[in-house]
């Protein structure tokens, strides 16, 4: 008797909120919910997704949030994308392993399909309070 898991070929795996470096859910302090994991994300997380795609013989659809990859602080010029507004500064806090993660993503395009899920996932008003509405 077969005791393994069988996924039909038409089945599509979708992973939400890929792209965050910080895992903590910080909605209580007007920040994003992120992945809700109590640790920072690491390049090996992308490797795990690629391995899953390879084992399943499919491209894993990754809903990607780009804010914590903003190396040039472009989001400072886009109103309502963070509670910091024009004072947004991700460049000084960018994860040192970002290039390693990028290389994993690029070298595993056969198994990872990146899709824009959001800039910073929420919408912030002029007072820096977020709304759970998605903002792209």
Short mmCIF file of C-alpha atoms in Angstrom, two decimals:
data_model
loop_
_atom_site.label_atom_id
_atom_site.label_comp_id
_atom_site.label_asym_id
_atom_site.label_seq_id
_atom_site.Cartn_x
_atom_site.Cartn_y
_atom_site.Cartn_z
CA UNK A 1 0.00 0.00 0.00
CA UNK A 2 1.33 3.46 -0.98
CA UNK A 3 1.77 5.70 2.07
CA UNK A 4 3.40 8.75 0.45
CA UNK A 5 1.85 12.03 -0.56
CA UNK A 6 0.71 12.38 -4.16
CA UNK A 7 0.14 15.87 -5.59
CA UNK A 8 -1.74 16.04 -8.89
CA UNK A 9 0.25 17.80 -11.64
CA UNK A 10 -2.35 20.56 -11.91
CA UNK A 11 -1.77 21.45 -8.24
CA UNK A 12 0.08 24.79 -7.84
CA UNK A 13 2.10 25.69 -4.74
CA UNK A 14 1.90 29.40 -3.83
CA UNK A 15 4.00 30.87 -1.02
CA UNK A 16 2.82 34.25 0.29
CA UNK A 17 4.95 37.08 1.70
CA UNK A 18 8.30 36.04 0.23
CA UNK A 19 10.92 38.80 0.23
CA UNK A 20 10.85 39.89 3.85
CA UNK A 21 14.14 39.76 5.73
CA UNK A 22 12.54 40.44 9.09
CA UNK A 23 10.03 37.77 10.04
CA UNK A 24 8.27 39.33 13.03
CA UNK A 25 4.62 40.37 12.83
CA UNK A 26 4.69 44.00 13.99
CA UNK A 27 1.15 45.15 13.30
CA UNK A 28 0.86 46.18 16.97
CA UNK A 29 3.39 48.96 16.31
CA UNK A 30 2.00 50.08 12.92
CA UNK A 31 4.43 47.95 10.94
CA UNK A 32 3.88 45.06 8.51
CA UNK A 33 2.67 41.62 9.49
CA UNK A 34 5.42 40.01 7.40
CA UNK A 35 5.66 36.21 7.62
CA UNK A 36 5.00 35.98 11.35
CA UNK A 37 8.17 33.96 11.91
CA UNK A 38 10.18 34.81 15.04
CA UNK A 39 13.49 34.99 13.20
CA UNK A 40 15.18 36.81 10.36
CA UNK A 41 14.94 35.22 6.96
CA UNK A 42 18.09 33.93 5.32
CA UNK A 43 19.17 32.96 1.80
CA UNK A 44 18.70 29.32 2.75
CA UNK A 45 14.94 29.99 2.88
CA UNK A 46 15.06 30.59 -0.89
CA UNK A 47 17.13 27.46 -1.34
CA UNK A 48 14.45 25.46 0.51
CA UNK A 49 11.74 26.84 -1.81
CA UNK A 50 13.85 25.98 -4.87
CA UNK A 51 14.43 22.45 -3.59
CA UNK A 52 10.70 22.03 -3.04
CA UNK A 53 10.03 23.17 -6.61
CA UNK A 54 12.66 20.81 -7.97
CA UNK A 55 11.32 17.84 -6.01
CA UNK A 56 7.77 18.57 -7.16
CA UNK A 57 8.80 19.29 -10.74
CA UNK A 58 7.18 22.72 -10.76
CA UNK A 59 7.84 26.43 -10.30
CA UNK A 60 6.75 27.58 -6.85
CA UNK A 61 4.79 30.85 -7.17
CA UNK A 62 6.27 33.31 -4.67
CA UNK A 63 4.23 36.40 -3.75
CA UNK A 64 7.18 38.79 -3.33
CA UNK A 65 7.24 41.90 -1.13
CA UNK A 66 10.05 44.19 -2.35
CA UNK A 67 10.36 46.83 0.41
CA UNK A 68 13.18 45.26 2.40
CA UNK A 69 15.21 44.92 -0.83
CA UNK A 70 15.18 48.71 -1.46
CA UNK A 71 18.92 49.41 -1.61
CA UNK A 72 18.49 52.95 -2.99
CA UNK A 73 15.62 54.14 -0.75
CA UNK A 74 13.30 54.59 -3.71
CA UNK A 75 10.24 54.03 -1.51
CA UNK A 76 11.02 57.30 0.32
CA UNK A 77 9.65 58.98 -2.82
CA UNK A 78 6.46 56.91 -2.93
CA UNK A 79 3.85 58.24 -0.46
CA UNK A 80 2.01 55.83 1.85
CA UNK A 81 4.40 52.88 1.36
CA UNK A 82 5.77 52.97 4.92
CA UNK A 83 5.21 54.67 8.25
CA UNK A 84 8.47 56.57 7.69
CA UNK A 85 7.32 58.41 4.56
CA UNK A 86 10.12 60.54 3.09
CA UNK A 87 12.39 59.41 5.96
CA UNK A 88 12.35 55.80 4.72
CA UNK A 89 15.89 54.40 4.91
CA UNK A 90 16.30 50.76 4.04
CA UNK A 91 19.71 51.24 2.42
CA UNK A 92 21.43 51.62 5.80
CA UNK A 93 19.72 48.46 7.10
CA UNK A 94 19.88 46.23 4.04
CA UNK A 95 20.67 42.62 4.84
CA UNK A 96 24.31 41.81 4.14
CA UNK A 97 23.32 38.52 2.46
CA UNK A 98 20.96 40.09 -0.09
CA UNK A 99 23.24 39.30 -3.04
CA UNK A 100 23.48 35.67 -1.97
CA UNK A 101 19.67 35.44 -1.85
CA UNK A 102 19.42 37.17 -5.24
CA UNK A 103 21.85 34.68 -6.76
CA UNK A 104 19.85 31.74 -5.38
CA UNK A 105 16.66 33.17 -6.89
CA UNK A 106 18.29 33.83 -10.27
CA UNK A 107 19.97 30.44 -10.48
CA UNK A 108 16.74 28.63 -9.61
CA UNK A 109 14.33 30.26 -12.05
CA UNK A 110 13.27 26.81 -13.21
CA UNK A 111 11.76 26.25 -9.75
CA UNK A 112 10.83 29.74 -8.50
CA UNK A 113 8.31 32.14 -10.06
CA UNK A 114 8.49 35.59 -8.43
CA UNK A 115 5.30 37.65 -8.51
CA UNK A 116 4.91 41.17 -7.08
CA UNK A 117 2.83 40.92 -3.91
CA UNK A 118 3.47 44.42 -2.62
CA UNK A 119 5.89 47.22 -1.87
CA UNK A 120 5.70 47.00 1.92
CA UNK A 121 2.41 45.14 2.12
CA UNK A 122 0.33 47.83 3.86
CA UNK A 123 -0.89 51.40 3.31
CA UNK A 124 0.18 54.10 5.78
CA UNK A 125 -1.64 57.40 6.28
CA UNK A 126 0.04 60.78 6.87
CA UNK A 127 0.26 60.08 10.63
CA UNK A 128 2.15 56.83 10.05
CA UNK A 129 -0.73 54.49 10.93
CA UNK A 130 -1.27 51.54 8.65
CA UNK A 131 -4.39 50.22 7.05
CA UNK A 132 -4.62 46.49 6.35
CA UNK A 133 -5.44 47.30 2.73
CA UNK A 134 -2.83 46.04 0.30
CA UNK A 135 -0.81 48.73 -1.48
CA UNK A 136 1.06 48.13 -4.73
#
